[in-house]
Amino acid sequence: MKILGMDTSTLMTTVAITDDQKLLGEYSLSVDMSHSEMLVPMIKSTLDGLKIDIDDIDLFTISIGPGSFTGLRIALSTAKGFAIAKNKPIIGVSTLEALAYNICSESYIVPMIDARRERVFSGIYKWNGNILKVVKQDDALDIAEYFNYLNENYDKLFLNGNGSIAYRDLIEEILGDKAIFAPFNLNSIRASSICEIAYERFKNGLIDDVDNLKPVYLRESQAERQFSKGE
Amino acid sequence: MKTLAIETSCDETSIAVIEDGRKILSNIISTQIETHKKFGGVVPEIASRMHVEVISQILKNALEDANIGLNDIDFISVTEGPGLVGALLVGMSFAKALSYSLDIPLIGVNHIKGHICANYISHKNLEPPFIALVISGGHTYLVDVTGYDEYKVIGRTRDDAVGEAFDKVARALGLPYPGGPMIDKLSKVGNPEAINFPRVYLEVNSYDFSFSGLKTAILNYLNQMKQKNETITIEDVAASFQMAVIDVLSEKTFRLLNETKRNKLAIAGGVAANSGIRDIFTKKALEKGIELFIPDMNLCTDNAAMIGSAGYYSYISGKKSTLGLKVDANLSL
Ligand SMILES: [Zn+2]
């Protein structure tokens, strides 16, 4: 089955098409342009390059978060449009799970996305045979607190994602050589990882409902935070 | 020729199916007003969140109401601006996916043109040229509409939009959001001549507007009354404020009609739902022999039907957008 995957949750816009267990093509660009200007033209280029018609896509998949709020909505709104127009299923995948998928290691894997204001979106993952297991659920975390928590509870950790780059100095200070940083080519979310996760999920019958699928922000909007604080 | 139109520029998620620019086959509007009420105004991040949650269901409802399928659609119209950028992006992304996967053209539509075109839906006989007065929460424009896709801006606000002034004054009066309709309601029982608020006409001959001075005058008035411990009759304040706005709007609009020798006037935008404005403009138009057009109430506030109408006239004039179309939060007419 052919899967079109896309992700716009960070600066990178990434698109991939897979067929069962095979990657047919992947296109990723990190440019200072709106994802909304890039995404559909990149999908078109990828499909055209592969001489595949959008009608041949059997499943649409995106990362549903956490990540840039606006970015998450762009990919999800686009995927919803495709899924409805082509009457095909949709699957939303964790951004952090997709990042962890980049790493092939026996260690614990800690993907991190910069959430700004000294916070990261992160979870802890570990391979168990061929299955990537969640050890600690995705969350929005205060960096100092989180890095200390990691230091106290884990030995070797494999880190990737833009959060691990942004806070590398602090991580090294707290975790020392417990922390292994991914090479830069494994720091970006790849749409092919999203396709692969979605394929596994699809085989287990775990498709999402297009109307009810929404981004996983892991943070309330600022207005809601202020409102609940009574400001 | 059928277009599917998508509007998500502010706090309404709306999708419509419009035939030949004038006929509504469906027009679904999901308003978020209740959610934003507790914040006293539209919160952009919350608006964007709500758009993406409902958009696919709204599409289904719009198709069902029109009793057609996506394959019957000839092109997609979508608001490209002005508006809240995060909110616009939801509709734009959705529209691009539909346009590309259905292999039909995409037309980016200026939201303000949409407001004007709402009149084509309500009034089948309206044809350009005519003068349009656009009054909404975000915009105040006097426009010479010379063709179906030709707009010449003659006047605009230099500070607050009309609707913004209504909302700010309403807040000062302690009225709940959205304030505009509340002021209109109170004005019906208040005395419009009770307080003489300033009418700001700017330079002689100018068709521009300024409402921030009026807003300040009202805040000052309220403060003074409070200091003197005098009772404030909010009905009178509302009525006097509303009359000051109407005086300025009508002076400039009818002067422009006179100068351009146009005999048709179309009012558009959310504030066109204001009954005081409707009444006084109706009366003046009759006096001066001007044919007046105002959209039906549900087409004054933001809706996708108006975007479909403007999209149609852009489309038949040969315009077509690319899949790289940008949203523009500050798009002007
Ligand atoms: Zn509007």
Tab-separated table of C-alpha atoms in Angstrom, chain A residues 34 36-38 40-41 43-44 47-48 54-55 69-70 73-74 76-82 84-86 210-211 213-215 217 219-224 227, chain B residues 38-39 43-46 48-49 52-57 59-60 63 70-71 85-86 89-98 100-102 323-327:
chain	number	residue	atom	x	y	z
A	34	SER	CA	5.778	29.389	5.428
A	36	SER	CA	1.786	26.449	3.785
A	37	GLU	CA	3.579	27.843	0.726
A	38	MET	CA	5.901	24.828	0.566
A	40	VAL	CA	1.498	21.075	-1.351
A	41	PRO	CA	4.006	22.114	-4.059
A	43	ILE	CA	3.948	16.921	-2.420
A	44	LYS	CA	3.218	17.609	-6.079
A	47	LEU	CA	4.419	12.562	-6.720
A	48	ASP	CA	5.335	13.915	-10.162
A	54	ILE	CA	-2.509	11.212	-5.770
A	55	ASP	CA	-5.405	8.820	-6.498
A	69	PHE	CA	1.223	24.963	16.871
A	70	THR	CA	0.810	26.600	13.470
A	73	ARG	CA	-2.284	22.679	11.922
A	74	ILE	CA	-0.896	23.170	8.417
A	76	LEU	CA	-3.190	18.277	9.608
A	77	SER	CA	-5.481	20.602	7.606
A	78	THR	CA	-3.750	19.500	4.422
A	79	ALA	CA	-4.041	15.808	5.284
A	80	LYS	CA	-7.690	16.216	6.224
A	81	GLY	CA	-8.324	17.788	2.812
A	82	PHE	CA	-6.659	14.851	1.052
A	84	ILE	CA	-11.800	13.613	2.540
A	85	ALA	CA	-11.292	14.398	-1.146
A	86	LYS	CA	-9.902	10.927	-1.859
A	210	VAL	CA	-10.705	12.436	10.162
A	211	ASP	CA	-13.275	14.683	11.859
A	213	LEU	CA	-8.274	14.110	14.747
A	214	LYS	CA	-6.682	17.167	16.288
A	215	PRO	CA	-3.149	18.291	17.065
A	217	TYR	CA	-0.289	20.617	21.564
A	219	ARG	CA	0.218	23.147	26.061
A	220	GLU	CA	-2.801	25.348	26.526
A	221	SER	CA	-2.811	28.591	24.619
A	222	GLN	CA	-1.376	31.542	26.514
A	223	ALA	CA	-4.825	33.076	26.925
A	224	GLU	CA	-6.133	29.894	28.533
A	227	PHE	CA	-7.371	32.710	32.326
B	38	LYS	CA	-14.847	34.782	28.348
B	39	PHE	CA	-11.633	36.354	27.032
B	43	VAL	CA	-7.972	34.893	20.898
B	44	PRO	CA	-6.017	34.018	17.727
B	45	GLU	CA	-4.500	30.752	18.974
B	46	ILE	CA	-7.845	29.465	20.213
B	48	SER	CA	-6.945	28.557	14.946
B	49	ARG	CA	-7.344	25.508	17.171
B	52	VAL	CA	-8.826	22.735	12.469
B	53	GLU	CA	-11.102	20.748	14.766
B	54	VAL	CA	-14.303	21.455	12.866
B	55	ILE	CA	-13.259	22.085	9.273
B	56	SER	CA	-13.795	18.596	7.858
B	57	GLN	CA	-17.221	18.281	9.453
B	59	LEU	CA	-17.155	20.585	4.619
B	60	LYS	CA	-19.312	17.487	4.892
B	63	LEU	CA	-21.774	19.301	0.598
B	70	LEU	CA	-16.805	17.132	-4.338
B	71	ASN	CA	-16.600	15.974	-7.951
B	85	VAL	CA	-2.580	34.476	10.111
B	86	GLY	CA	-2.895	31.204	12.045
B	89	LEU	CA	-3.570	29.060	7.341
B	90	VAL	CA	-6.049	26.362	8.345
B	91	GLY	CA	-8.480	27.244	5.565
B	92	MET	CA	-5.665	27.805	3.076
B	93	SER	CA	-3.989	24.434	3.763
B	94	PHE	CA	-7.302	22.633	3.535
B	95	ALA	CA	-8.189	24.475	0.309
B	96	LYS	CA	-4.868	23.645	-1.347
B	97	ALA	CA	-5.244	19.958	-0.537
B	98	LEU	CA	-8.730	19.969	-2.078
B	100	TYR	CA	-4.645	19.705	-5.819
B	101	SER	CA	-6.256	16.351	-5.122
B	102	LEU	CA	-9.438	17.160	-7.056
B	323	LEU	CA	-0.450	26.028	-4.882
B	324	GLY	CA	2.264	28.261	-3.426
B	325	LEU	CA	-0.315	30.940	-2.549
B	326	LYS	CA	0.551	32.855	0.618
B	327	VAL	CA	-1.857	34.043	3.250
